[in-house]
PDB file of C-alpha atoms in Angstrom:
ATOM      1  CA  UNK A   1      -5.297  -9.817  -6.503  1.00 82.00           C
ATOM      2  CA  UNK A   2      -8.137  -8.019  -5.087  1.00 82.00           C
ATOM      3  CA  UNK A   3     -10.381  -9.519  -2.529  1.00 83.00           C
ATOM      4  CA  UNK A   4     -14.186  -8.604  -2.124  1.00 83.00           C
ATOM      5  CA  UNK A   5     -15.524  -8.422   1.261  1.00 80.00           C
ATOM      6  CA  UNK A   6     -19.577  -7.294   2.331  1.00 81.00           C
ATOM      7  CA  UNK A   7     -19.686  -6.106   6.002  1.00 81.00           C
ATOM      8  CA  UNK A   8     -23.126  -6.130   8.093  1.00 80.00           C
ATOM      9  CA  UNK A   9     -24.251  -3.130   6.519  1.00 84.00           C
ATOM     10  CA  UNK A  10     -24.085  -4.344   3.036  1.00 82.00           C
ATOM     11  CA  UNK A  11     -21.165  -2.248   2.097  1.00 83.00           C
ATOM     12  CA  UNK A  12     -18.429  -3.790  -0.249  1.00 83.00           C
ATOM     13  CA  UNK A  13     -15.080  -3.145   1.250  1.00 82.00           C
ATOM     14  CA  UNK A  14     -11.598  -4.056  -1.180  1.00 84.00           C
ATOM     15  CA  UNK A  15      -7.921  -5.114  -0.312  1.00 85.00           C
ATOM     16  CA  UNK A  16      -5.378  -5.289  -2.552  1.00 81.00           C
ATOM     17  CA  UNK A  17      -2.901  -8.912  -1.346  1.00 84.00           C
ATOM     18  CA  UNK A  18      -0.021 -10.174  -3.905  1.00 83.00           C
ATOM     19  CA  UNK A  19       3.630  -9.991  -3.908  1.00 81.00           C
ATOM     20  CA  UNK A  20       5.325  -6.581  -3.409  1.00 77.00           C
ATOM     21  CA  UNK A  21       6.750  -5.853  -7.158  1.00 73.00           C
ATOM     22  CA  UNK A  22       7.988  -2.191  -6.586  1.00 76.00           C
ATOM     23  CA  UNK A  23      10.629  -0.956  -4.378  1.00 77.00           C
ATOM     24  CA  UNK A  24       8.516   0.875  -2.364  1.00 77.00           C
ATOM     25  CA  UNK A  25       5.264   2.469  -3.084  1.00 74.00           C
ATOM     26  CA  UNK A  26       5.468   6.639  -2.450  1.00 74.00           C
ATOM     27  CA  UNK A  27       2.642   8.329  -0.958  1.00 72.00           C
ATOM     28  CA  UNK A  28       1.809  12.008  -1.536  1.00 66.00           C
ATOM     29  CA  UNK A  29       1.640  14.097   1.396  1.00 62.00           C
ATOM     30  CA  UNK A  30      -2.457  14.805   1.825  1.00 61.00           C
ATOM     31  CA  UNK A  31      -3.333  18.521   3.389  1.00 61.00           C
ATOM     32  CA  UNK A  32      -6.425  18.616   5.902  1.00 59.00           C
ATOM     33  CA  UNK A  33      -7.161  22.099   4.749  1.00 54.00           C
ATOM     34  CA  UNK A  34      -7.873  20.890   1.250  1.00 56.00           C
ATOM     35  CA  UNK A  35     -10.504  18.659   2.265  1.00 58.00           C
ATOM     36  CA  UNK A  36     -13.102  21.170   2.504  1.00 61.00           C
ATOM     37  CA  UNK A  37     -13.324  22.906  -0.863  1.00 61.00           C
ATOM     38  CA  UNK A  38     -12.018  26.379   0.521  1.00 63.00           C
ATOM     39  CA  UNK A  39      -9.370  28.217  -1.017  1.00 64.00           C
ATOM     40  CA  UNK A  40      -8.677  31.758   0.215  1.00 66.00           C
ATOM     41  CA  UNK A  41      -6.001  34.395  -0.215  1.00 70.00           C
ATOM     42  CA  UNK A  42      -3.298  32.334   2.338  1.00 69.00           C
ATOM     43  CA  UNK A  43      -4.154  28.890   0.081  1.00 66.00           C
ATOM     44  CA  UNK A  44      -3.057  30.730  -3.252  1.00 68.00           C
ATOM     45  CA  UNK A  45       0.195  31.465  -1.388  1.00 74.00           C
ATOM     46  CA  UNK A  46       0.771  28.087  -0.551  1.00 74.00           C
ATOM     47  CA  UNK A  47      -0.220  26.722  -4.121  1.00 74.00           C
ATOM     48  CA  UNK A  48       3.201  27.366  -5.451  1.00 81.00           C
ATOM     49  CA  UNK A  49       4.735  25.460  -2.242  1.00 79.00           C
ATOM     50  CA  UNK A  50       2.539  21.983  -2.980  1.00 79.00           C
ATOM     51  CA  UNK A  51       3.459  22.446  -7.193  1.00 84.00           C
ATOM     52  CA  UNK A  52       7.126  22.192  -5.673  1.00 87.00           C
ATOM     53  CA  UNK A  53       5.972  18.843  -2.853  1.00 86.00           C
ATOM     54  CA  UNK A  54       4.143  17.368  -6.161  1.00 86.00           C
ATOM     55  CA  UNK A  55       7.241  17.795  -8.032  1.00 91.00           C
ATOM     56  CA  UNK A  56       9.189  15.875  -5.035  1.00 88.00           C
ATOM     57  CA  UNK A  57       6.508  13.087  -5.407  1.00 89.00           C
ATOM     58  CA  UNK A  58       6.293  12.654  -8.992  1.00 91.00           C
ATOM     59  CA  UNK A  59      10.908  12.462  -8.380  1.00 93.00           C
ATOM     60  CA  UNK A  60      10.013   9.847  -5.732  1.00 91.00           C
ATOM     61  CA  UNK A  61       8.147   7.870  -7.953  1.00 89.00           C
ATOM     62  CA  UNK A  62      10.481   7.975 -10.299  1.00 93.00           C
ATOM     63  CA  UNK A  63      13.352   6.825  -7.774  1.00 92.00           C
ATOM     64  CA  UNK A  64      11.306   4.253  -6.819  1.00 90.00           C
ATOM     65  CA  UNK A  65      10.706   3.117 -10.143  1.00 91.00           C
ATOM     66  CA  UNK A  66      14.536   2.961 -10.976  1.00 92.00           C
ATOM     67  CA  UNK A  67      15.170   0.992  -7.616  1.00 92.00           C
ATOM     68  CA  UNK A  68      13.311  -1.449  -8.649  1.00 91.00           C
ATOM     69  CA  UNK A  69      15.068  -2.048 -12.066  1.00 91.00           C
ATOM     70  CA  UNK A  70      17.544  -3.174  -8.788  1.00 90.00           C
ATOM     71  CA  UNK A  71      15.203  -4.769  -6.235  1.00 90.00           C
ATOM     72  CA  UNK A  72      13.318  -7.471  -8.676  1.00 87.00           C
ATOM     73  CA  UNK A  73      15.590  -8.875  -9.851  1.00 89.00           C
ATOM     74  CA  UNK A  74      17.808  -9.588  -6.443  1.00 90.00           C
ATOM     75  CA  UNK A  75      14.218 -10.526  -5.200  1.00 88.00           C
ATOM     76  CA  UNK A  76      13.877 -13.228  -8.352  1.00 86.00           C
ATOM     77  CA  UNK A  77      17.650 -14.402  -7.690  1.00 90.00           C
ATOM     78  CA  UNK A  78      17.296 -14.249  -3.749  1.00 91.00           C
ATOM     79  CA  UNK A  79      13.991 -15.880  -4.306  1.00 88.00           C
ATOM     80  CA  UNK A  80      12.439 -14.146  -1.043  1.00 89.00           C
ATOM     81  CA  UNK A  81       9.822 -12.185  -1.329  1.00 87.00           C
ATOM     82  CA  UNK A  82       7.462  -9.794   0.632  1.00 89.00           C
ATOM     83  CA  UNK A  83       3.591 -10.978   0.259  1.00 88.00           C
ATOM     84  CA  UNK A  84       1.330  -7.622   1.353  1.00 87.00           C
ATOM     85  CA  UNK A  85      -2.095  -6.727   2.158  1.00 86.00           C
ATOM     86  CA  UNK A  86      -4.037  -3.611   2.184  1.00 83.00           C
ATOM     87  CA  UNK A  87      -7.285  -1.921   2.441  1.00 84.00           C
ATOM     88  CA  UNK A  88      -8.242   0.168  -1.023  1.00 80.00           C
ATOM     89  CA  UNK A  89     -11.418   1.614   0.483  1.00 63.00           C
ATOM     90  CA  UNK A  90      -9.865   3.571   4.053  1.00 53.00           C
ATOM     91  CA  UNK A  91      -8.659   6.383   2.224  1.00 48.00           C
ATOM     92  CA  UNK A  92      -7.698   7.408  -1.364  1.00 44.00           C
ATOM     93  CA  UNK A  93      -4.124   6.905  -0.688  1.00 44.00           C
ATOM     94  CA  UNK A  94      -3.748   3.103   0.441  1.00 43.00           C
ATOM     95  CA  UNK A  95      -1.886   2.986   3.985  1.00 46.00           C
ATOM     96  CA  UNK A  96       0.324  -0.113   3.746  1.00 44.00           C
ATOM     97  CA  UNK A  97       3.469   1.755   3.872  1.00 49.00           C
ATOM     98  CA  UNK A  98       2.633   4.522   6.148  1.00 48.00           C
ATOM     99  CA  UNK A  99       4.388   5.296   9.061  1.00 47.00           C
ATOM    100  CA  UNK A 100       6.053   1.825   8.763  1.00 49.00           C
ATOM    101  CA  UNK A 101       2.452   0.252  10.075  1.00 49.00           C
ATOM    102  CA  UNK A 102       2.358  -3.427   7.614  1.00 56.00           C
ATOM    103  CA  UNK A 103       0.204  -5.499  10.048  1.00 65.00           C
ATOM    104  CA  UNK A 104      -0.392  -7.883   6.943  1.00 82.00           C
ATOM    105  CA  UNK A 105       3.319  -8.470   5.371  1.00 85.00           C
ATOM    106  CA  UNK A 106       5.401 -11.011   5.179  1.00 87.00           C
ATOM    107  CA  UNK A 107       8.002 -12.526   3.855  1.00 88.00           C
ATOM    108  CA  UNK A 108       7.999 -15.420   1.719  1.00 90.00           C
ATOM    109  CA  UNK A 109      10.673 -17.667  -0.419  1.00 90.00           C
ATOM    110  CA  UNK A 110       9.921 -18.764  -3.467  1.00 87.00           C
ATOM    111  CA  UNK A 111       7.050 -17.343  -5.893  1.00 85.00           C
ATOM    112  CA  UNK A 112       4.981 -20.502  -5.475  1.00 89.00           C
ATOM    113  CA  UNK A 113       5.124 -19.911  -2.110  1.00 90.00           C
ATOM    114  CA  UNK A 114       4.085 -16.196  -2.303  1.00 89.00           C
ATOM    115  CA  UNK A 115       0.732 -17.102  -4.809  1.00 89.00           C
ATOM    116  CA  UNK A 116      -0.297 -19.465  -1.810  1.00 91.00           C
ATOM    117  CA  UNK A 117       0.054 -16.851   0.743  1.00 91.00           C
ATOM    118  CA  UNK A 118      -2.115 -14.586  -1.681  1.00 90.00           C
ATOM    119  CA  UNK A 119      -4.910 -17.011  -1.990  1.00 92.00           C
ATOM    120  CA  UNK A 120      -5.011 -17.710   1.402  1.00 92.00           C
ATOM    121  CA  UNK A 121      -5.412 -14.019   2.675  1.00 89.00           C
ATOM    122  CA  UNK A 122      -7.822 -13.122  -0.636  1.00 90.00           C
ATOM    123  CA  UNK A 123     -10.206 -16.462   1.135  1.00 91.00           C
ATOM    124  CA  UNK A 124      -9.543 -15.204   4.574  1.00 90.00           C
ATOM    125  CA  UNK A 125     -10.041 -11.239   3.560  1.00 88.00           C
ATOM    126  CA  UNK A 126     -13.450 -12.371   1.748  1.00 88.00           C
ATOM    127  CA  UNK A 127     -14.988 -14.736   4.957  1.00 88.00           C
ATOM    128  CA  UNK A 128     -13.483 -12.516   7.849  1.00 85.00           C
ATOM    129  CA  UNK A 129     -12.906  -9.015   6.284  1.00 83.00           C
ATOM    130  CA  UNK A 130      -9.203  -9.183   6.865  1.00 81.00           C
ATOM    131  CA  UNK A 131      -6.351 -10.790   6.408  1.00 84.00           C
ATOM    132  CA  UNK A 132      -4.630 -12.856   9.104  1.00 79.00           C
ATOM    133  CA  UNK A 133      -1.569 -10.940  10.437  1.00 70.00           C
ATOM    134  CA  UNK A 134       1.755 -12.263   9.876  1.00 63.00           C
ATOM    135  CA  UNK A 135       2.821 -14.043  12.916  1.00 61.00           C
ATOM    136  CA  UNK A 136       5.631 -12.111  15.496  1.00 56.00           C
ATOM    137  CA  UNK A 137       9.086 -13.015  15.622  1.00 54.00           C
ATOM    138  CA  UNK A 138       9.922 -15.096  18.552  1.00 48.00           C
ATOM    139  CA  UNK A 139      13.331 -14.408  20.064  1.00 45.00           C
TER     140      UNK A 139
END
C-alpha cells in the first residue's frame, strides 16, 4: 500500500507499508562520481568494473528471488510475518534495508494481523508524515 503525505511546503512525499513478500530486497551499489554527468578517461576504465557489480546485482536478485520460493511459504505456515515501512521519495533506491536501519518493521502473526498494522501506519504516515516506530524490546 502506498500512503500519501503533503508536508508544509506543499510537497507530496510517498511510503511504501505492507507485508514483506520477498526474501530480502537487494540494493545496487550507487557511485557519487556518477551523480554529476562527468565521464572522463579514468570513468571509461572503471565502466567495465560496474558491468561486472551490475552483473553481481542482477545474481542477487535472482538469489533473492529463489529464497523466497523458500521464505513464503515457511512465512504462510509459520504464520509470522514482517510488516515494513519506507520512504519512496529520499532517494531512488528505497533505504529500508540499508545498513540494517528498519526503524518501521515489525513483526506480526497472522495475515489479518499484518493488513491491520498496514492500515494503521498508511493513516498514521498520511496525518503525521511517518509511521509510528515499532516499539523496543524490553528485556
Amino acid at each position: 500500500m502506498v500512503a500519501v503525505w503533503r508536508d508544509e511546503s506543499g510537497r507530496l512525499h510517498a511510503w511504501r507499508a505492507g507485508r514483506r513478500r520477498l526474501a530480502w530486497r537487494p540494493r545496487f551499489p550507487q557511485a557519487a562520481w556518477l551523480a554529476d554527468g562527468y565521464i572522463g578517461p579514468f570513468e571509461l576504465l572503471v565502466l567495465p568494473v560496474f558491468l561486472l557489480i551490475g552483473l553481481g546485482y542482477l545474481v542477487t536478485w535472482l538469489a533473492a528471488l529463489l529464497a523466497t520460493v523458500v521464505v513464503w511459504p515457511y512465512r504462510a505456515v509459520s504464520g509470522r510475518w514482517p510488516v515494513v515501512a519506507y520512504p519512496l521519495d529520499s532517494s531512488p533506491v528505497a533505504t529500508d534495508d540499508q545498513r540494517g536501519d528498519r526503524p518501521y518493521r515489525q513483526q506480526v502473526t497472522g495475515r489479518a494481523a499484518g493488513a491491520a498494522l498496514t492500515q494503521q501506519w498508511a493513516r498514521t504516515i498520511e496525518r503525521h508524515g511517518h509511521p509510528e516506530p515499532a516499539p523496543t524490546p524490553s528485556r
